[in-house]
XYZ file of C-alpha atoms in Angstrom:
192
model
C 19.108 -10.940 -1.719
C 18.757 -14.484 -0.638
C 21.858 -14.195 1.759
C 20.539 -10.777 3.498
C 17.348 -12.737 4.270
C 18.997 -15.279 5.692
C 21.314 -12.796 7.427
C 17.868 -11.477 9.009
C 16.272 -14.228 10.107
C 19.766 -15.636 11.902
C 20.021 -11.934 13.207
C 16.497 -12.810 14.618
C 17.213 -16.255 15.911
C 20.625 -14.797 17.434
C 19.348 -12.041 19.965
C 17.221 -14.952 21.755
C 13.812 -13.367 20.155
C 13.851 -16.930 18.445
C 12.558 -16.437 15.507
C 8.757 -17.066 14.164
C 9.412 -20.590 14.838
C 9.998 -20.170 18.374
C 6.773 -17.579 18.555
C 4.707 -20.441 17.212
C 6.009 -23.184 19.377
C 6.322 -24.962 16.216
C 8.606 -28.065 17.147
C 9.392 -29.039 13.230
C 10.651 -26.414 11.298
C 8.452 -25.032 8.075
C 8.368 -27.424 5.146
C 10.071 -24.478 2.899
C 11.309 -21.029 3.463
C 8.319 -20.149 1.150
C 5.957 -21.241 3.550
C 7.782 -19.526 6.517
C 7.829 -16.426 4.588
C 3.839 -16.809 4.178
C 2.844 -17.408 7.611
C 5.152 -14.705 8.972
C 2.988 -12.125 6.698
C -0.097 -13.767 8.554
C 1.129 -13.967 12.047
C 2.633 -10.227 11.289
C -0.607 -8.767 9.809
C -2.495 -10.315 12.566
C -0.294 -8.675 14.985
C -0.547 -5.500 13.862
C -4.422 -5.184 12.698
C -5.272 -6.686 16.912
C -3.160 -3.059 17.512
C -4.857 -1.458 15.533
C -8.730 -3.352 16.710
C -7.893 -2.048 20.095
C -6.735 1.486 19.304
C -9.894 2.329 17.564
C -12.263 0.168 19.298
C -11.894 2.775 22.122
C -14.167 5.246 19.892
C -16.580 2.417 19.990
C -15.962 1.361 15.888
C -14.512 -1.630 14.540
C -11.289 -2.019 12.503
C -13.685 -2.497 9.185
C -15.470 0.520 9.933
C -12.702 2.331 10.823
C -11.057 1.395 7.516
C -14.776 2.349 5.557
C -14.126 5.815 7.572
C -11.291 6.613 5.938
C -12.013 5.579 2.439
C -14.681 7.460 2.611
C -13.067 10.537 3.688
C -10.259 10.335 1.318
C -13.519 10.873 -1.377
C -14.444 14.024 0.127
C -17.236 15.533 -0.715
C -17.966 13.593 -4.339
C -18.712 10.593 -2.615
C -18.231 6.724 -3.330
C -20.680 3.957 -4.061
C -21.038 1.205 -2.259
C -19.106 -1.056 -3.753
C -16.127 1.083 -4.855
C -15.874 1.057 -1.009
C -15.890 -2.103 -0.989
C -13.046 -3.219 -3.388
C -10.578 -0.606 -1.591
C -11.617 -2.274 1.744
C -8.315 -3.396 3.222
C -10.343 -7.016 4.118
C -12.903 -8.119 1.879
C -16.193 -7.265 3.460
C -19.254 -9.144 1.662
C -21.418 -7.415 4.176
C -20.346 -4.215 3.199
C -24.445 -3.176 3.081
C -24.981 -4.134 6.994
C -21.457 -2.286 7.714
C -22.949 0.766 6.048
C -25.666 0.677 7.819
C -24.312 0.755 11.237
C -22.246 3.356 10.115
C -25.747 5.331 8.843
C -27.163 4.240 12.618
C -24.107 5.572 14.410
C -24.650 8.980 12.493
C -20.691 8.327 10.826
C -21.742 7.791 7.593
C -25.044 8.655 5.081
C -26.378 7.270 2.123
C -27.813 8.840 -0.612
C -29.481 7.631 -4.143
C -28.014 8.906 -7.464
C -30.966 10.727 -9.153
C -30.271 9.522 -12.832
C -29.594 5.628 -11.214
C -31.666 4.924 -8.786
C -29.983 1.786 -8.238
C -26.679 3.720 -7.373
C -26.156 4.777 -3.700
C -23.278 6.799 -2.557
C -21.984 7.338 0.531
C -20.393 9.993 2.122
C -18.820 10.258 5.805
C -20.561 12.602 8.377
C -18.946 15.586 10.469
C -19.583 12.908 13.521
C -17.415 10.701 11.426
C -14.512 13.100 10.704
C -14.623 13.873 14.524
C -14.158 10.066 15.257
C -10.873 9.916 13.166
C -9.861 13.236 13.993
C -9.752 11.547 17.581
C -7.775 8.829 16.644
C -5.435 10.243 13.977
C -2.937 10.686 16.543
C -2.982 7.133 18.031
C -3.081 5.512 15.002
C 0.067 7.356 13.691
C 1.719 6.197 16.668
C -0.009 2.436 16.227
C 1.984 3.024 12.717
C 5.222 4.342 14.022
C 5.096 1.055 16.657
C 3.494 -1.366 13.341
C 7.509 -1.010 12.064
C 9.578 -1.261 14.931
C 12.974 -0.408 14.936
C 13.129 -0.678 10.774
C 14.941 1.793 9.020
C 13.395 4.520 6.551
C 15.346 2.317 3.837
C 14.441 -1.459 5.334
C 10.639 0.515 5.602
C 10.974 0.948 1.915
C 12.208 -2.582 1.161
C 9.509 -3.927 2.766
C 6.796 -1.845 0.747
C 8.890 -3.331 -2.489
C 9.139 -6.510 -1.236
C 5.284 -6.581 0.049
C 4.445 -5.079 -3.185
C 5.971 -7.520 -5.232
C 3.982 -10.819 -3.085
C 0.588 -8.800 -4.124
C 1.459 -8.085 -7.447
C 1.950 -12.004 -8.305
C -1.799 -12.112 -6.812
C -2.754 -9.341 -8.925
C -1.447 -10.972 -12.377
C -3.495 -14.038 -11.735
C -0.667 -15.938 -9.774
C -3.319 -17.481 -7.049
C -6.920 -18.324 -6.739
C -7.961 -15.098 -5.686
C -10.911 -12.590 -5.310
C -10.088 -9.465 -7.396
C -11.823 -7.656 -4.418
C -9.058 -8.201 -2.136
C -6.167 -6.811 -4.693
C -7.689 -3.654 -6.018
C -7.935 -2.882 -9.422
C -4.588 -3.726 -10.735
C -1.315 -2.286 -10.102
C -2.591 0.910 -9.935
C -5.237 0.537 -7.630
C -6.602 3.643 -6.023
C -5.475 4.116 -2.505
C -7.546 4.033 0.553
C -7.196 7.644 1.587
């Protein structure tokens, strides 16, 4: 496995794309491949979600409300409480209350109290709300299709291992972490 990432990252450095290194203008080279590894995550997730910020930006939401949208309309018509929303949130969100309620302002999203907990809300996404991703589920399948490049169905599903694998060491206590940001466990329940 070692030699096929090292295959990669020459095969990178070889077609004059230069590698992350290069990207970076990063004169000294990383102080281990561990730490190359992280920061190319980073610098790859940040590409990607600034894709993504402008694709759905154009409906006039954010990324984080975009990604609340969803959530909430993979619950259908049950519903989820506030901070169930919250712990699937791809980013944690400690304002998840203000980001609900320009949701509730925007007419995307409504709140309602549980009758037998009062202190319960749950949240459900409007018709307006479906209509704003039904408007952008095409462009943000193609924002996917571009996300990958030219990677294989199999190097695709490599990369969900691999990815998979780098969370679950978070997940089993591996770093300093809030459990927010890694779910529930291995099994966490997915976004939509």
């Amino acid at each position: 496995m070692a030699a096929g990432v090292e295959r990669a990252r020459d095969a990178v450095t070889d077609d004059g794309a230069g590698g992350l290194q290069a990207e970076l203008v990063q004169r000294r080279p990383f102080h281990s491949v561990k730490a190359e590894v992280a920061v190319s995550i980073l610098r790859t997730a940040a590409l990607i979600e600034r894709h993504f910020a402008q694709v759905v930006a154009r409906t006039g939401v954010t990324i984080q409300q975009y990604n609340v949208l969803r959530i909430l309309r993979g619950a259908g018509e049950e519903g989820l409480p506030t901070l169930v929303i919250r712990d699937r949130m791809i980013h944690a969100a400690p304002g998840i209350t203000r980001l609900l309620d320009k949701l509730e302002k925007a007419g995307l999203a409504r709140r309602e109290r549980c009758s037998p907990d009062r202190r319960q809300v749950l949240c459900y996404i409007t018709q307006n709300g479906l209509t704003v991703l039904e408007r952008l589920d095409e462009e943000m399948r193609h924002a996917d299709d571009m996300a990958v490049g030219d990677l294989s169905d199999a190097e695709q599903h490599e990369l969900i291992r691999l990815l998979e694998r780098v969370r679950s060491g978070h997940r089993r206590g591996g770093a300093p972490i809030d459990r927010a940001l890694v779910g529930r466990g291995p099994a966490a329940t997915p976004t939509e």
